[in-house]
Each structure stands twice: as C-alpha cells, then as structure tokens.
Tab-separated table of C-alpha atoms in Angstrom:
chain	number	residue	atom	x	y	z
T	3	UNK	CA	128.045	149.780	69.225
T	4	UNK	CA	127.681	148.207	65.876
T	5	UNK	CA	129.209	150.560	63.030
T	6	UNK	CA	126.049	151.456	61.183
T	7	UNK	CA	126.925	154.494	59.218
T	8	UNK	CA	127.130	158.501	59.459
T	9	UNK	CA	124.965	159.878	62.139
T	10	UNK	CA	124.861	163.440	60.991
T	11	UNK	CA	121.577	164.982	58.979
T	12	UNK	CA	122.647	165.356	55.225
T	13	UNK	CA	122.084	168.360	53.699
T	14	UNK	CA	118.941	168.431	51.833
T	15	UNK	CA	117.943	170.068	48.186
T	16	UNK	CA	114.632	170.297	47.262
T	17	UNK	CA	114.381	171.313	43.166
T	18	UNK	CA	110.466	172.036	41.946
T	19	UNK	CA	110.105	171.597	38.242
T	20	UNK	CA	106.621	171.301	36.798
T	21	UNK	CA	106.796	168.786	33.432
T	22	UNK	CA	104.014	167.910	31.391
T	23	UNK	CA	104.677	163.994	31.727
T	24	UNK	CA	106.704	161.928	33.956
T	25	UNK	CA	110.342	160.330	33.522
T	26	UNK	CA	113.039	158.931	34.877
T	27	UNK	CA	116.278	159.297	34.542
T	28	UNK	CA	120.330	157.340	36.160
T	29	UNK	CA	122.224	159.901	38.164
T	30	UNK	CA	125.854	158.961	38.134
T	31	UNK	CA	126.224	157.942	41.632
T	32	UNK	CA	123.563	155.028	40.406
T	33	UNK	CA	120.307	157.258	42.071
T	34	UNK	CA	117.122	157.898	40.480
T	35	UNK	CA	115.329	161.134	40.251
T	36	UNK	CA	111.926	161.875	39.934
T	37	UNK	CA	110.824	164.476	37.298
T	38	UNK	CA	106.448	165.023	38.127
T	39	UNK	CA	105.954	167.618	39.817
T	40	UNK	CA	107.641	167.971	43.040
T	41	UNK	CA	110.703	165.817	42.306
T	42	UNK	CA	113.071	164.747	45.409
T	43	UNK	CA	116.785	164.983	43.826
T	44	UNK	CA	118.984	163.723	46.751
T	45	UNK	CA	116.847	163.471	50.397
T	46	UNK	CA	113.749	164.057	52.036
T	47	UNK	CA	110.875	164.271	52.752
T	48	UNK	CA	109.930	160.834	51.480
T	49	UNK	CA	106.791	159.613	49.816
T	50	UNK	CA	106.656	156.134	52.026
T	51	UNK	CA	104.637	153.432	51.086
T	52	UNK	CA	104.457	150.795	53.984
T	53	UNK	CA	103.849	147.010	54.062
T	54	UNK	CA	102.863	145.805	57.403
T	55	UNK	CA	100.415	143.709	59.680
T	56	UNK	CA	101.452	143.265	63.685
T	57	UNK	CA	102.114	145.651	66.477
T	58	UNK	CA	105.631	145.253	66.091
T	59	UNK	CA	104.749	147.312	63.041
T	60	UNK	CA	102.991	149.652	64.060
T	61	UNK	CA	106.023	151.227	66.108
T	62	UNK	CA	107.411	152.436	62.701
T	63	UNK	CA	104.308	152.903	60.876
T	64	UNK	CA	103.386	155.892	64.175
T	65	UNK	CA	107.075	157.362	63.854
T	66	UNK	CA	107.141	157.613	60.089
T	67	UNK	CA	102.869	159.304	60.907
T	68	UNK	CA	104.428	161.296	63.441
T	69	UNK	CA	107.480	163.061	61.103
T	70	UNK	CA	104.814	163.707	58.531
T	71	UNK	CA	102.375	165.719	60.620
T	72	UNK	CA	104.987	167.206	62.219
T	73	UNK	CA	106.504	168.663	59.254
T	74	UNK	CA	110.249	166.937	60.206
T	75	UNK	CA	111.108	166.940	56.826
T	76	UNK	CA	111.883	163.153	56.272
T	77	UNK	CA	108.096	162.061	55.478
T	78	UNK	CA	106.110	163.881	53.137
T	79	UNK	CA	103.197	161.093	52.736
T	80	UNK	CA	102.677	158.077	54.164
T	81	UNK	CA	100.420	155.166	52.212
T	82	UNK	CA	100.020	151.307	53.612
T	83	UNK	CA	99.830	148.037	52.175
T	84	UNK	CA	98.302	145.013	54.490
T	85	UNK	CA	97.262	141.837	53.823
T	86	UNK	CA	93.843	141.241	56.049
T	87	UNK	CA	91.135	143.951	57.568
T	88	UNK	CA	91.851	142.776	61.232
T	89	UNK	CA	95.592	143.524	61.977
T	90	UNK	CA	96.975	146.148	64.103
T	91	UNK	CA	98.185	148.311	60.684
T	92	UNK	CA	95.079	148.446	59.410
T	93	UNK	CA	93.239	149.916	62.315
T	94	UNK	CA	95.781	152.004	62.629
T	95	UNK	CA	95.573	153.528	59.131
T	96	UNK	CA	92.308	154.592	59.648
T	97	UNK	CA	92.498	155.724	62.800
T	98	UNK	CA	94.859	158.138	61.485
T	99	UNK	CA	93.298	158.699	58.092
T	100	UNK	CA	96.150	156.775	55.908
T	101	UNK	CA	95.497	155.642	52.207
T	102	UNK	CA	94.611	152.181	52.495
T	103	UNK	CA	96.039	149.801	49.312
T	104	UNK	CA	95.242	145.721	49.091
T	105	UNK	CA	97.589	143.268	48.600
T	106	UNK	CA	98.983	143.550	45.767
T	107	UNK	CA	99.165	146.469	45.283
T	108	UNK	CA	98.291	148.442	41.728
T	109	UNK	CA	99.032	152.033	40.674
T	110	UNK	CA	102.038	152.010	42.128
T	111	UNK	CA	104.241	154.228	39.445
T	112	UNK	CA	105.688	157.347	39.882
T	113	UNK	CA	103.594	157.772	43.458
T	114	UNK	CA	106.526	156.790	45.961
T	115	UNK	CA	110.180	157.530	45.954
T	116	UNK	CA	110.578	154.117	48.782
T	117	UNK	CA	109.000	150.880	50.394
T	118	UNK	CA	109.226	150.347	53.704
T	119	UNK	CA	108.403	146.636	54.948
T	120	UNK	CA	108.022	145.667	58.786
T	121	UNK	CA	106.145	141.931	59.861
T	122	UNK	CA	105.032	142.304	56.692
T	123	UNK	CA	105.288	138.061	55.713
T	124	UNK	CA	105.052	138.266	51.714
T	125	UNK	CA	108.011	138.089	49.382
T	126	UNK	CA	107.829	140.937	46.940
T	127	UNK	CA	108.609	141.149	43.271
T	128	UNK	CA	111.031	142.346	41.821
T	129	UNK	CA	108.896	144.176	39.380
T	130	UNK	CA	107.422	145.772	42.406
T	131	UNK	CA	110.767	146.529	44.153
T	132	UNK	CA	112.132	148.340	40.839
T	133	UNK	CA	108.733	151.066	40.998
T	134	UNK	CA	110.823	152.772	43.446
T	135	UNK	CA	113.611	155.133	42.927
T	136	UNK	CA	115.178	154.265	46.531
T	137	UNK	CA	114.479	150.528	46.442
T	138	UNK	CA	112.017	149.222	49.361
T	139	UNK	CA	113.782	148.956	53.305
T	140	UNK	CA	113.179	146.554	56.011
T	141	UNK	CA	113.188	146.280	59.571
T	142	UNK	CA	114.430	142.960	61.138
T	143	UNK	CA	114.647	142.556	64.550
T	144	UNK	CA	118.251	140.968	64.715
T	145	UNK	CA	121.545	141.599	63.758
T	146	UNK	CA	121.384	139.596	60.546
T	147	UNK	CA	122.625	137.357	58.986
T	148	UNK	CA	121.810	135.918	62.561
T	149	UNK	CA	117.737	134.583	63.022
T	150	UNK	CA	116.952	135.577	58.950
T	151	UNK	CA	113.041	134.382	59.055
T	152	UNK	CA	109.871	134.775	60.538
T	153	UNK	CA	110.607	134.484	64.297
T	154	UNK	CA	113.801	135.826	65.163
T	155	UNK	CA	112.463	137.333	68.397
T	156	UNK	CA	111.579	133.993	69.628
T	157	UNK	CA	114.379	131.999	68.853
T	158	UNK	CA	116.399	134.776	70.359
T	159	UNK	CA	114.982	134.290	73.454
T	160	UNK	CA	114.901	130.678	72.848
T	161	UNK	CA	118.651	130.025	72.580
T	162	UNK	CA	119.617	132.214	75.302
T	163	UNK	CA	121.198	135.176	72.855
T	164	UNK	CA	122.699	137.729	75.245
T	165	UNK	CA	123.013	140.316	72.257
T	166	UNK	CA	120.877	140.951	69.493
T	167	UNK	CA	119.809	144.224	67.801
T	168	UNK	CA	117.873	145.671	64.416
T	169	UNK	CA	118.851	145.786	61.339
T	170	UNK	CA	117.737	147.872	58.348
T	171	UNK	CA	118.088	146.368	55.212
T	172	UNK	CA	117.563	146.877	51.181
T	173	UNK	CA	115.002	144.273	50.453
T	174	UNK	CA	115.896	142.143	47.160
T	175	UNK	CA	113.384	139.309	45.509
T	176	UNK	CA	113.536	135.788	45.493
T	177	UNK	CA	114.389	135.618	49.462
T	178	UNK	CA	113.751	137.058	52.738
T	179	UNK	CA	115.950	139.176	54.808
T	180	UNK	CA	118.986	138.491	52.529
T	181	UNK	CA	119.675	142.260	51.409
T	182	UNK	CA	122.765	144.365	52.007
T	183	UNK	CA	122.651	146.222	55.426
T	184	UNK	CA	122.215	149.500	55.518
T	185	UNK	CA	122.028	150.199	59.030
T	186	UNK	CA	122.440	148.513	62.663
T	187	UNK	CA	121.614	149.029	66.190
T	188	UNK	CA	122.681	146.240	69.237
T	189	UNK	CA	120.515	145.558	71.545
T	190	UNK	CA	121.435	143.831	75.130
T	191	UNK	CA	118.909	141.414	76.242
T	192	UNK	CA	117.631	141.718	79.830
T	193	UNK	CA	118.470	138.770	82.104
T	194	UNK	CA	115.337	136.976	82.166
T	195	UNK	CA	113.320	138.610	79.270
T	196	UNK	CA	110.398	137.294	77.440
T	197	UNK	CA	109.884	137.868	73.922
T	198	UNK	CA	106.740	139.554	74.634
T	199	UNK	CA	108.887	142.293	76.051
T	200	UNK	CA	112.183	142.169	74.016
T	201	UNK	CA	109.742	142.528	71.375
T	202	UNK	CA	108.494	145.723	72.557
T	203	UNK	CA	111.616	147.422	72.788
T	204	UNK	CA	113.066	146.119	69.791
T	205	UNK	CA	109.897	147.170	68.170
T	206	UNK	CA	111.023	150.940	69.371
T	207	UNK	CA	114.452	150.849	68.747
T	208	UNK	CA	113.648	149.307	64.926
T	209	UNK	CA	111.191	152.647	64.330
T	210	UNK	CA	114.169	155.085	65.480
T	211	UNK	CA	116.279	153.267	63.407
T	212	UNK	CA	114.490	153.404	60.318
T	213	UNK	CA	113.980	156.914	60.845
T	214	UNK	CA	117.785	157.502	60.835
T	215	UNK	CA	118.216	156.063	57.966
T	216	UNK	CA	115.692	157.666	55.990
T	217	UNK	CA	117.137	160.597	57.402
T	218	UNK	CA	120.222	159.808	55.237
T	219	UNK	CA	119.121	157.753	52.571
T	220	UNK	CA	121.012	158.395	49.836
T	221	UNK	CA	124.150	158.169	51.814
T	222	UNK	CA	123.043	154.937	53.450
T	223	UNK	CA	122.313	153.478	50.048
T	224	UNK	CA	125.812	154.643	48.603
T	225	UNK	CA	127.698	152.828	52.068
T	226	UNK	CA	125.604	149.686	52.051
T	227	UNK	CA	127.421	146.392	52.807
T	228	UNK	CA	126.476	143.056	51.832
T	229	UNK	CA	125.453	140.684	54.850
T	230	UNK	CA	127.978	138.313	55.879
T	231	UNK	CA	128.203	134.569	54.345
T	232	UNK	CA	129.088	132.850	57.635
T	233	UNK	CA	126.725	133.168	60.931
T	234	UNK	CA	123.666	132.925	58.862
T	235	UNK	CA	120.860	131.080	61.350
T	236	UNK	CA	117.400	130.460	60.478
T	237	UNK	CA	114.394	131.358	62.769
T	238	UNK	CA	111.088	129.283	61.909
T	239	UNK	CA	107.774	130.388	62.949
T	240	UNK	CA	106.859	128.872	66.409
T	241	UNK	CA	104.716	125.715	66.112
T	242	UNK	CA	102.868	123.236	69.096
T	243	UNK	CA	105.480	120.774	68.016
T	244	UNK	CA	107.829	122.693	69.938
T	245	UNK	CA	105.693	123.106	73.492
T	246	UNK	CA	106.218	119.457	73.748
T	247	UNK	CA	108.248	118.376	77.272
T	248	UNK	CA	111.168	115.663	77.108
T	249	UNK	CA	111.975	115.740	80.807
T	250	UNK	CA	115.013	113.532	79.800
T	251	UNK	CA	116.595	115.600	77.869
T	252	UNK	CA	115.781	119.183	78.913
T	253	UNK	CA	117.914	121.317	81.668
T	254	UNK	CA	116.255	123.529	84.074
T	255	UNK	CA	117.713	126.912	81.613
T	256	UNK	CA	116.381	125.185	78.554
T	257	UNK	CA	112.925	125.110	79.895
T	258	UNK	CA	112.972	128.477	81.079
T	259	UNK	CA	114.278	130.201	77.566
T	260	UNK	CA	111.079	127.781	76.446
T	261	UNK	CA	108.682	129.338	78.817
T	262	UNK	CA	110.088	133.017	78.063
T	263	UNK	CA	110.086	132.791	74.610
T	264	UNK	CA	106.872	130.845	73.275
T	265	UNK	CA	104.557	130.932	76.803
T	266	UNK	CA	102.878	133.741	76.348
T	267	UNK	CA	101.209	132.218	72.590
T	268	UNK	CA	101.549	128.566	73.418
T	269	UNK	CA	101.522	126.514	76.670
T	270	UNK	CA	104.418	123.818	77.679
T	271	UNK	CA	102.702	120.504	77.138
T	272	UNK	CA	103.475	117.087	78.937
T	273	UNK	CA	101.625	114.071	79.174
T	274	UNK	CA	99.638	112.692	82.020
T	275	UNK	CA	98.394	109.106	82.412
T	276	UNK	CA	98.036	109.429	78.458
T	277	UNK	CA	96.194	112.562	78.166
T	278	UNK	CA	97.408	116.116	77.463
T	279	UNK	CA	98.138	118.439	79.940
T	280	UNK	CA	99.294	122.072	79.959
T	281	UNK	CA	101.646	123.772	82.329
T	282	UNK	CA	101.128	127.231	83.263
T	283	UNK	CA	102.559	129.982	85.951
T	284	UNK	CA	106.388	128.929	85.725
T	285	UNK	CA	107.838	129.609	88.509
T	286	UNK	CA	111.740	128.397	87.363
T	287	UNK	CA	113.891	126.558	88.735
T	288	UNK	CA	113.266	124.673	92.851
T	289	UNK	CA	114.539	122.942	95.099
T	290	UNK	CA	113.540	119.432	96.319
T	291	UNK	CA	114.129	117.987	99.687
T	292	UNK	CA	112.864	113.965	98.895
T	293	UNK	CA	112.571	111.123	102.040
T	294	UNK	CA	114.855	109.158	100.510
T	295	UNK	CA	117.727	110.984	99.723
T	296	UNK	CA	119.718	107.692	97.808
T	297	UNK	CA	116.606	107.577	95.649
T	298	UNK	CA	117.395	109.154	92.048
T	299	UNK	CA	114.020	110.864	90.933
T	300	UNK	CA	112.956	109.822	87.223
T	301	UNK	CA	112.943	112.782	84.805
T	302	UNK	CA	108.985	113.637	84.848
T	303	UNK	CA	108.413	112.510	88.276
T	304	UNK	CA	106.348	115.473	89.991
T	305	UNK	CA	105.608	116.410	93.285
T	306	UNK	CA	103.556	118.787	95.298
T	307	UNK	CA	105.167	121.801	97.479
T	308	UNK	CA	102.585	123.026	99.634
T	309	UNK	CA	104.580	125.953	100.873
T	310	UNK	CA	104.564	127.548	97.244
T	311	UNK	CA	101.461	125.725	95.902
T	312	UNK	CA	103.528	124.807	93.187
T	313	UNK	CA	104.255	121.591	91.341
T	314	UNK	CA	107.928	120.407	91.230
T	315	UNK	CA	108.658	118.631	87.802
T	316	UNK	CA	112.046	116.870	87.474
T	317	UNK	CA	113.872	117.651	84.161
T	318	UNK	CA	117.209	116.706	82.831
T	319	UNK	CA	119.563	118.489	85.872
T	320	UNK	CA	117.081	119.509	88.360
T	321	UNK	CA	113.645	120.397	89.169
T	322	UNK	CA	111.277	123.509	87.950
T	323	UNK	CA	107.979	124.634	89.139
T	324	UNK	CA	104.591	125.558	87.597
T	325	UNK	CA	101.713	126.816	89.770
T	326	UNK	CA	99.007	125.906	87.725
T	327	UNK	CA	97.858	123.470	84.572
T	328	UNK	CA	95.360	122.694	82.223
T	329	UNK	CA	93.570	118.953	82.190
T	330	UNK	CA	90.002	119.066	81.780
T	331	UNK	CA	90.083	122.712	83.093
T	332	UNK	CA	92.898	125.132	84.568
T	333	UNK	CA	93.771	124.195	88.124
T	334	UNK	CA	96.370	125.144	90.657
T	335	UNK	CA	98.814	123.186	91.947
T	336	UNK	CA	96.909	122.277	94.975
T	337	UNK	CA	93.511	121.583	92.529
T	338	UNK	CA	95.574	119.272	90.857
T	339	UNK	CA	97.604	117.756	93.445
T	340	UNK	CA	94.046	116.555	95.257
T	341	UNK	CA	91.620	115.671	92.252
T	342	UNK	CA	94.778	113.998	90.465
T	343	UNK	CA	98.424	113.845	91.880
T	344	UNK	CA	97.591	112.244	95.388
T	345	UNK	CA	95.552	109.196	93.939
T	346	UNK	CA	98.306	108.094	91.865
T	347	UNK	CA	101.055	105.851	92.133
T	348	UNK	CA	103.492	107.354	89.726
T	349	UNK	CA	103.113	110.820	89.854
T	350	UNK	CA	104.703	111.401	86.893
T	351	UNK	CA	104.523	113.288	83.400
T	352	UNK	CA	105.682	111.370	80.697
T	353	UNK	CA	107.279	113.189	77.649
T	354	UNK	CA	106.184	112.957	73.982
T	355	UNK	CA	108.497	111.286	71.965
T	356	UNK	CA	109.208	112.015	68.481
T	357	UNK	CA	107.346	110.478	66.020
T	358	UNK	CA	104.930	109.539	68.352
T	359	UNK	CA	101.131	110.119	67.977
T	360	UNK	CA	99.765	113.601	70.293
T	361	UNK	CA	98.074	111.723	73.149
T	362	UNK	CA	93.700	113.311	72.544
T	363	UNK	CA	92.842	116.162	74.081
T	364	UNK	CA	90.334	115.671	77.063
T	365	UNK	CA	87.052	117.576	76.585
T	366	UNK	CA	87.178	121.424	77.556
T	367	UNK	CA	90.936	121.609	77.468
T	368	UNK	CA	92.338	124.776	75.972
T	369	UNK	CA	94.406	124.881	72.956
C-alpha cells in the first residue's frame, strides 16, 4: 500500500467565541484560525466549498453531502462551484438543496475554512486559493506525478498501466496537479478494464479518500510531501486524431488498450476505398486460417468469419475482430461483408497517415 499518512481520527476541539468583526490570525505550526462566530481551531467539521462538473465528481461531492446530514463531524456545510447548468454537479446540487455559486466565484471571505476541486478543468488563482485557511484539495485519479492532466484515466488504460491509484493533493496556482501530496491510495487495474469502469471505482475510492483526509487535515497538511521530480507523465485530453488505425504499426494489445480506453466516447476509425469508416463491437484478438498459407496478409487486409459474424482485420502481429461498423449506416459484419467486402478486390482498410488529409465523411455516418 502506498504510505499515505496516519490513519487514526485526530482528536478534535471545537472553541465558540462570538466577536464583533472577523480576523485572522498565524498559529505557530503555520495554521490559520478563524475568529466569526463559530471558529474551527484545529479539525472538523469543515465548511467545504466544492469545484466540480462530471460524474466522477459527483462520488465526492455525495460523500462529503452524506457526512454533513449525517452529523459525522467532518462536514459542517457544503457549497459548489460549476462552470455550466448541464453537468452532473449541478443537478446534483439541487437535487439535494446545495448553495449554488458561478464561476468565479465572489463573496468568498471568511465563509469556508477549504476548497475541494474534483474534474473541475479551471486553474485557480492564487488570490482565490489564499481565501482559505486550509488551502483548496484535489482529487486526481493517479498516483501523481504519473498522468498530471486532463485524462489520466484514459491514458492509463491506454498504456497498459497495471497499477495506478488517487491522489489527494494541495492545489497551488500557475499549474495543474503539481501540489505536494497529501494523501495516496493504489489501485490494481483489472485485466481487461475499460476506463469507463476503472473510472467508476476510482471515482469511489477518490471520495473515501478525500474523506480521510479531511478527517485529519491539519495533520495531513503538517506531513505533506512534495511530488517527485522524476516519473512526471502527461495525460492530454482524448482527441479523433487518436481513433485513427495504422494497421502497420499497431499490435493486436495496442489496439485493444485503444478500444478499452477511448471506445466507449470515440470509435476506431480506418479507411475504406477512401471513405471513413468506423469499427465497432471489438471482439480482440482471432485467429485466421487463410488458403494460402505461404501468402503473408498485408496489414489492413480484412476478411469475413462467418462462424462469429465478425470481421478479421490484420494489424501489426496478428489479426483482431470487430462485429460491426459504421459506413453510410451501422452494419454487422455480415451487412458489410455482402453490400461491401465481397464485391471487392482488395478487401482491405487502409490506414491514415500522418499529415494526411481525413478522407470525407459519407452522408449519415456518425461522428
């Protein structure tokens, strides 16, 4: 398990003063403490306000809901920040009755003792970050410095990872997911997983771990440690450019880690007879029994196997399989195999080269 601090529940005082005006003032240890009211000295509960959009945000935003109705004592109020109207965040804020802010948000002073920031895709300011006494947390879902940036989940997947994890860090300006760690879980990833699903349980596991933390913020914040300077990776945001097919260069695993990681948002795309085609269903890797057995098949070259009603595509070191694509409409392997496949003399998808111009998209074709 990845060290990531004391797991024990710190002990807790709660001091009530009432001033007529607000201040702050250093503790030695380098804390802030609140003097309005209600003032939290050295723990919970927390006054949270949270910056997210996506579902994989919503996993913390319902766990830090949860402690506060519940009375757990690590949330005492829970606000949210989100940048449009139709995100999962949103609905869920007013599902559940939570103060609603815009982006950017104003008023902020002396009304939260910590940020919390999940999928949240904006860089903050430092003039921001310094309006709260415990600094403003993140959730990343990887054991940074490894896949800093948008789509670590993807590129996890992607380049066939067997380990990642989440990581809660202390959010600085200037650059994303560069702040010192203050906590760390490891997460194995399932043989065959797609990032649809390593999302959802990293998703969980990031909520649990931001609760533990809170849990113990002070003493988090006192044992941070700065991120290591080697094994920093980025992870861009998935694009089409990278559903493109070079059959000459791409192994049977390489296309599979494609599938399983950007499938599900974007189809594989090859090129037929100079037109765009989309490859659904994968099946993974097949076997091909060919006539001519001296005969090496061209990287591309496809064929029709009746017995799965799939089509074989030869890649780099073997063959894979999809059972259905997407010309002028979705069709099965059969569908295409008799309106297209079987009147041609090279069955064969051609891959896109780079540099070179995307072939048009036939009328009706999905994006």
């Amino acid at each position: 398990m990845w060290p990531h601090g004391a797991a024990a529940r710190a002990s807790v005082r709660i001091f009530k003063h009432l001033r007529p005006r607000c201040s702050w003032r250093s503790w030695p240890e380098g804390r802030q403490r609140r003097c309005c009211g209600r003032m939290s000295s050295s723990g919970p509960p927390w006054r949270v306000l949270f910056f997210g959009s996506d579902q994989f945000a919503v996993e913390s935003l319902k766990l830090l809901t949860s402690s506060r109705s519940a009375g757990e004592g690590i949330v005492e109020s829970v606000d949210v920040v989100t940048l449009s109207s139709d995100v999962p965040v949103k609905r869920f804020a007013h599902q559940h009755h939570l103060p609603v802010h815009s982006w950017p948000p104003s008023d902020v002073d002396g009304k939260f003792d910590v940020g919390v920031v999940v999928s949240f895709g904006c860089l903050l300011h430092e003039t921001l970050i310094n309006k709260f006494p415990y600094g403003i947390l993140n959730v990343h879902p990887s054991l940074l410095p490894r896949w800093r940036g948008p789509a670590p989940i993807f590129h996890t997947i992607m380049h066939g990872d067997i380990v990642t994890g989440v990581t809660v860090i202390q959010i600085r300006p200037h650059r994303f997911d560069v702040g010192p760690i203050l906590n760390q879980d490891l997460h194995l990833v399932p043989e065959k997983c797609t990032a649809v699903e390593l999302g959802a349980a990293l998703a969980a596991k990031g909520a649990h771990l931001l609760m533990d933390t809170l849990m113990t913020l002070p003493e988090k914040l006192a044992h941070k440690t700065e991120q290591r300077q080697t094994g920093a990776t980025f992870a861009p945001k998935i694009s089409t450019s990278m559903s493109w097919m070079v059959w000459e260069e791409q192994t049977c695993d390489q296309i599979d880690r494609l599938y399983r990681s950007i499938g599900s948002r974007i189809p594989l795309r090859t090129i037929w007879m100079g037109t765009t085609v989309q490859l659904f269903d994968f099946v993974g890797k097949c076997y091909v029994s060919l006539s001519d057995e001296k005969r090496t098949p061209t990287p591309g070259s496809v064929t029709y196997q009746k017995h799965t009603n799939t089509l074989a595509i030869r890649c780099k070191d073997g063959w894979v399989a999809f059972k259905a694509v997407c010309l002028k409409k979705r069709l099965t392997a059969a569908d295409f195999y008799n309106g297209y496949l079987h009147q041609s003399s090279e069955g064969q998808f051609v891959s896109r080269k780079k540099g070179t111009k995307t072939p048009q998209k036939r009328e009706n074709s999905r994006v």
